[in-house]
Structures are given as structure tokens and as C-alpha cells.
Coordinates of C-alpha atoms in Angstrom, one line a residue:
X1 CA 7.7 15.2 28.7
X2 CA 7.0 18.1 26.4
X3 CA 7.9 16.4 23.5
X4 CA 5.3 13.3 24.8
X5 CA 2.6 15.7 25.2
X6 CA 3.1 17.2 22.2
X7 CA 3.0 14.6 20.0
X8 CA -0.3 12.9 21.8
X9 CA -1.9 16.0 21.5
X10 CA -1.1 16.7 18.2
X11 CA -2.0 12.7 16.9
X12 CA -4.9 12.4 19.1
X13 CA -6.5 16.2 17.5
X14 CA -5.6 14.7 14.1
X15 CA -7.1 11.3 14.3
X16 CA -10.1 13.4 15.8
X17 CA -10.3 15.4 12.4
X18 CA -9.9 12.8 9.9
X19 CA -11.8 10.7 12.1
X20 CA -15.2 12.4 12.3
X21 CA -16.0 12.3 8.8
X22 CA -14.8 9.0 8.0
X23 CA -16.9 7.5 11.4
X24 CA -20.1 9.9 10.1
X25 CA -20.0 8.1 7.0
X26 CA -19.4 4.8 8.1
X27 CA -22.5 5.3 10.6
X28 CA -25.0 6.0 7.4
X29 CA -27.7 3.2 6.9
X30 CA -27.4 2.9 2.9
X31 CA -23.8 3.7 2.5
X32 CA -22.5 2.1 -0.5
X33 CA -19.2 -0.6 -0.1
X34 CA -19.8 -0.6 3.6
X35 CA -17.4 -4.1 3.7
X36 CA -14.8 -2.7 1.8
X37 CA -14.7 0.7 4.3
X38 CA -14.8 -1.1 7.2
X39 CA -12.0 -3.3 5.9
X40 CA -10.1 -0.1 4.8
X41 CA -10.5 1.3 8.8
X42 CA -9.1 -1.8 10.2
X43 CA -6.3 -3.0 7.9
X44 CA -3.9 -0.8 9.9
X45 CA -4.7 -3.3 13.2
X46 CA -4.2 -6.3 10.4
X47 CA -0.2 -5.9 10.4
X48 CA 1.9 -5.3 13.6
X49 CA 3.2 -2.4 14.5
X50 CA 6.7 -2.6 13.9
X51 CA 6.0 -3.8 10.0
X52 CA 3.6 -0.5 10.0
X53 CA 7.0 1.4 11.4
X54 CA 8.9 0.4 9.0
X55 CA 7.0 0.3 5.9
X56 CA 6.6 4.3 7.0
X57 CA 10.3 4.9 6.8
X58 CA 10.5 3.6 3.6
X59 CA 7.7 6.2 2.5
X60 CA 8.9 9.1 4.4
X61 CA 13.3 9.0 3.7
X62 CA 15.1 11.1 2.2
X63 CA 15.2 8.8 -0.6
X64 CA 11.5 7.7 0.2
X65 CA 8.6 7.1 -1.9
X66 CA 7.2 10.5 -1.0
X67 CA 10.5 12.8 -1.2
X68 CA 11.0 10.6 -5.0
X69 CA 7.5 11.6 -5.7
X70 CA 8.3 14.9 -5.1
X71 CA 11.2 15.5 -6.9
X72 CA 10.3 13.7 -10.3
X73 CA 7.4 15.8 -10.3
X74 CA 9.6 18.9 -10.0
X75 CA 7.3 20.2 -6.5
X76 CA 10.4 20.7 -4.5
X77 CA 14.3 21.1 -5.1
X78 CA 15.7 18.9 -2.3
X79 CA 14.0 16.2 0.0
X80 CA 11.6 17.3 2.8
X81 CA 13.0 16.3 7.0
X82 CA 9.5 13.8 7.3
X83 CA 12.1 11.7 9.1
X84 CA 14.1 11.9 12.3
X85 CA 11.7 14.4 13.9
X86 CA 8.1 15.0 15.3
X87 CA 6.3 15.3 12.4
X88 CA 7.0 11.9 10.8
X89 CA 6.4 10.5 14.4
X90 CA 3.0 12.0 14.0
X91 CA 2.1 11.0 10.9
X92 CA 2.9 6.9 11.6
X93 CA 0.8 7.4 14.9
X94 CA -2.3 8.6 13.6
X95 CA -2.4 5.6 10.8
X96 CA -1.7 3.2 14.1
X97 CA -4.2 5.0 16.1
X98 CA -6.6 6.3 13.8
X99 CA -9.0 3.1 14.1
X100 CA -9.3 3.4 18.0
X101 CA -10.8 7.0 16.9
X102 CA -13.0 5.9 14.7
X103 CA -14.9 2.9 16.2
X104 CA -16.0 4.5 19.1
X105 CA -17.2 7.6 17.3
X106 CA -19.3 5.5 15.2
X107 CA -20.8 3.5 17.7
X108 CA -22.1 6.8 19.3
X109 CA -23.2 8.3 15.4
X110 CA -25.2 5.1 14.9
X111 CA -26.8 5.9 18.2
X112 CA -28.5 9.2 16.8
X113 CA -31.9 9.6 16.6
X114 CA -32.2 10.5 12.9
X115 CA -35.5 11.9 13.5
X116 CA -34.0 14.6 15.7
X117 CA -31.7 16.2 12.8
X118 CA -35.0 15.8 10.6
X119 CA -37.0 17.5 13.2
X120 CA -34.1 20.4 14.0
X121 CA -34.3 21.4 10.2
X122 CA -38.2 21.1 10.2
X123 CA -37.9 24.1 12.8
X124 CA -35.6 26.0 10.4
X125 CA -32.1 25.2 11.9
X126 CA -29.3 25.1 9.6
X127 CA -26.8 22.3 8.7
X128 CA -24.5 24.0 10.9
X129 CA -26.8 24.5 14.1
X130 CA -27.8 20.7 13.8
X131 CA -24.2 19.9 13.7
X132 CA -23.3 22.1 16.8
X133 CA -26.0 21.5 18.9
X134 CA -27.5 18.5 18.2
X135 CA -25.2 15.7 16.8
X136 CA -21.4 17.0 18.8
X137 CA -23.2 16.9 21.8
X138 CA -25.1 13.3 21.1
X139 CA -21.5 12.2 19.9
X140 CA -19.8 13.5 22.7
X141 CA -19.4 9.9 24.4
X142 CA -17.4 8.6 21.0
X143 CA -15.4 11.1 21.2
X144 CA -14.2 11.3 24.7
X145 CA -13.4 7.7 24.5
X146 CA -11.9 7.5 21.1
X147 CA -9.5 11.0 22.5
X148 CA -8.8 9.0 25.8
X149 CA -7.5 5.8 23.8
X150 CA -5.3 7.7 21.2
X151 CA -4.1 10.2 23.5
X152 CA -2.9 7.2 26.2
X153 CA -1.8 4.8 23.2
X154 CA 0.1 7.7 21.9
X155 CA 2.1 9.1 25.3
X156 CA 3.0 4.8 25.6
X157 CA 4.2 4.4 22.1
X158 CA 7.4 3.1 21.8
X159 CA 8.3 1.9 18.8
X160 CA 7.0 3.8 16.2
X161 CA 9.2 7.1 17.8
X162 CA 12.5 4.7 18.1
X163 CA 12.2 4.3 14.6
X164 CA 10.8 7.0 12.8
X165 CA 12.3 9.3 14.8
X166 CA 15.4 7.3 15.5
X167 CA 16.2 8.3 18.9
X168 CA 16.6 12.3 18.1
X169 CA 12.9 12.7 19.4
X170 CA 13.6 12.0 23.0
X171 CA 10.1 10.8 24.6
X172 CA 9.2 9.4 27.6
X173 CA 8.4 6.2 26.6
X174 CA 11.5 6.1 24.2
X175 CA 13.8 7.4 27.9
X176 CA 12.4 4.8 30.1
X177 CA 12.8 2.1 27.7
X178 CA 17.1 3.8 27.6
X179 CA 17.1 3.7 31.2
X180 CA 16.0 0.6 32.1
X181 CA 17.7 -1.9 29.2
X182 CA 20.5 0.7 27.9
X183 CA 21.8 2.2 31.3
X184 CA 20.0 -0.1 33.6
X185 CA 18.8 2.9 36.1
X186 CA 15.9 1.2 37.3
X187 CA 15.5 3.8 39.8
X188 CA 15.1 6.4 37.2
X189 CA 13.1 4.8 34.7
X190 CA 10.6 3.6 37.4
X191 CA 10.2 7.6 38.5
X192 CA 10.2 8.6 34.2
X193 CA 7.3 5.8 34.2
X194 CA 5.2 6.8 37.0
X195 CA 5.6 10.6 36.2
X196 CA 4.6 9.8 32.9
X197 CA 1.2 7.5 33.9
X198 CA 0.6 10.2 36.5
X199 CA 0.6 12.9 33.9
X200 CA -1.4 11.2 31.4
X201 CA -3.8 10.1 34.3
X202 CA -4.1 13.6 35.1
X203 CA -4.7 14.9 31.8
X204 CA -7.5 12.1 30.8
X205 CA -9.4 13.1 34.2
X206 CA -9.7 16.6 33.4
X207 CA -10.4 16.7 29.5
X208 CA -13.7 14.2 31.1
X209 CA -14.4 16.5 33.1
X210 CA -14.7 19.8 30.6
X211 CA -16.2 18.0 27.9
X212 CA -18.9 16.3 30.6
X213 CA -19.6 20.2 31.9
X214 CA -19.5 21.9 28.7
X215 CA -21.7 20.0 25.7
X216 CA -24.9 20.1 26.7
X217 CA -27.9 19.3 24.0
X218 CA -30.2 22.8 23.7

């Protein structure tokens, strides 16, 4: 279960990161190539997800793409561990999830008033006040639903931990899957499975509930 946590936490913060600015731009009236980024965004939901899995062990090996990269450029001495652990996990889940982040952040940039930031800095506010009290708040419905999506895609991923982290990453999802098809404790997986949608359950409800109480527009 920690592990689970964890790595939600960790991918859903992530995709919220690289998100923002990628959903800000893509929420501009005259932005340039708007096809081609939105294309760009979506290609990861274009190819299933154990193609996506794969293709990321081949990048992140030992004798990856990456690690290659490394050494013929002389930047490190031996490989780096991206594989067989919770960072390489990570990094394959927020390309997956990265989308569900975006789009709804978007929507809620696009719903913006611009003539409220124009009107902020008309009263002298800076880039950062406008920012941080203005357009976080007004985007506050994007991202509590692109954090709920990633967060609960991530805690049910399967898949994408089996492989990259082939089986040394123990995670909920991955030890309900062992017990039900490997073992066959049906008992056991049921409880692993209901613990875990209780937990996530749990968590969504009261991350709604801060971010409702604590981003207020003034």
C-alpha cells in the first residue's frame, strides 16, 4: 500500500507540474501549431498501453537507449537503475497519464475571463499575484479533476508496474492480480482490492474537500 501511494502521489504531482504549462499554452487563443500540439498531447492514448510499457523498457535498460546515450557521451561510468524500481514505474505512468491532466486543466484555462488578468495588472498586481490569486483559484476545477483521474488511474495500474518494474515493486494492484490468478486466494485479493478502492476513495474525498475550502478568488 505504501509503495501504491507513493507512486500515485508522486505521478499524479508530476503530471500536475508538466501539465500546467503545457494546458496554459494549449488554452491561448493565437497559439501557433495548435493541431500539431494537440496531436502531440494525445498520441500517448493513440497506442495501448502495453506497447507504451514496453517501448519504455527498451528506453530505460541497462542497455537502453538512455543508459547508451549516457555512456557514449561519457556523462556517467556505468548504467543508471531506471529499471526494476519506482522511479522507472513513475516515469512510464506520467507519459500514460499525463493527457488525463491536461485536458481538463485546459478546459477550465479556456474558461478564464481574460479581461480579469488584464484588469488585475491594470490595478498594479504582479505576474505572480495574478497567478496566485486569480487564475489557480479560477483553475482549481481542472485541476481537482485532472489529480482525481491520475491519482485513481495510477493506484489501478497494472501493467505498466509488472513490467517496468518487473515484479520487485510490489503494488497493490500488481498483489491482487498474484493472488487471484498466481495463488488463486480469492479471499485475499478481494480484501487487497477493497482496501485498496477504500483507500483511494478516501483519499480523493478529502483532497475535494481542502482544495474546495482553501482557494478562494480575493
Amino acid at each position: 500500500m505504501a509503495n501504491t501511494l507513493l507512486i500515485g502521489l508522486v505521478t499524479t504531482l508530476l503530471c500536475l507540474v508538466l501539465g500546467f504549462p503545457i494546458a496554459w499554452q494549449l488554452s491561448r487563443e493565437k497559439m501557433r501549431f495548435r493541431g500539431l500540439a494537440y496531436g502531440l498531447v494525445l498520441s500517448p492514448l493513440l497506442v495501448g498501453i502495453v506497447i507504451r510499457s514496453y517501448g519504455w523498457t527498451i528506453l530505460l535498460g541497462n542497455n537502453g537507449i538512455i543508459n547508451k546515450t549516457l555512456l557514449n557521451l561519457g556523462l556517467i561510468d556505468r548504467p543508471i537503475g531506471l529499471m526494476y524500481n519506482a522511479l522507472g514505474i513513475v516515469i512510464a505512468l506520467v507519459h500514460v497519464f499525463l493527457p488525463f491532466m491536461i485536458l481538463p486543466l485546459m478546459s477550465a484555462l479556456q474558461g478564464i475571463d481574460p479581461s480579469l488578468r488584464s484588469a488585475a495588472r491594470s490595478l498594479g498586481a504582479g505576474r505572480l499575484i495574478v497567478f496566485r490569486r486569480i487564475i489557480l483559484p479560477l483553475a482549481m476545477p481542472g485541476i481537482q479533476a485532472g489529480c482525481i483521474l491520475v491519482f485513481v488511474l495510477s493506484l489501478s495500474a497494472y501493467v505498466t508496474p509488472a513490467l517496468i518494474g518487473g515484479l520487485r515493486v510490489k503494488t497493490m494492484a500488481v498483489s491482487v492480480v498474484d493472488a487471484l490468478i498466481d495463488t488463486f486466494q480469492w479471499p485475499f485479493g478481494s480484501a487487497m482490492a477493497l482496501m485498496l478502492s477504500l483507500t483511494g476513495a478516501a483519499i480523493v474525498v478529502i483532497f475535494s474537500r481542502l482544495t474546495r475550502m482553501k482557494w478562494k478568488i480575493g
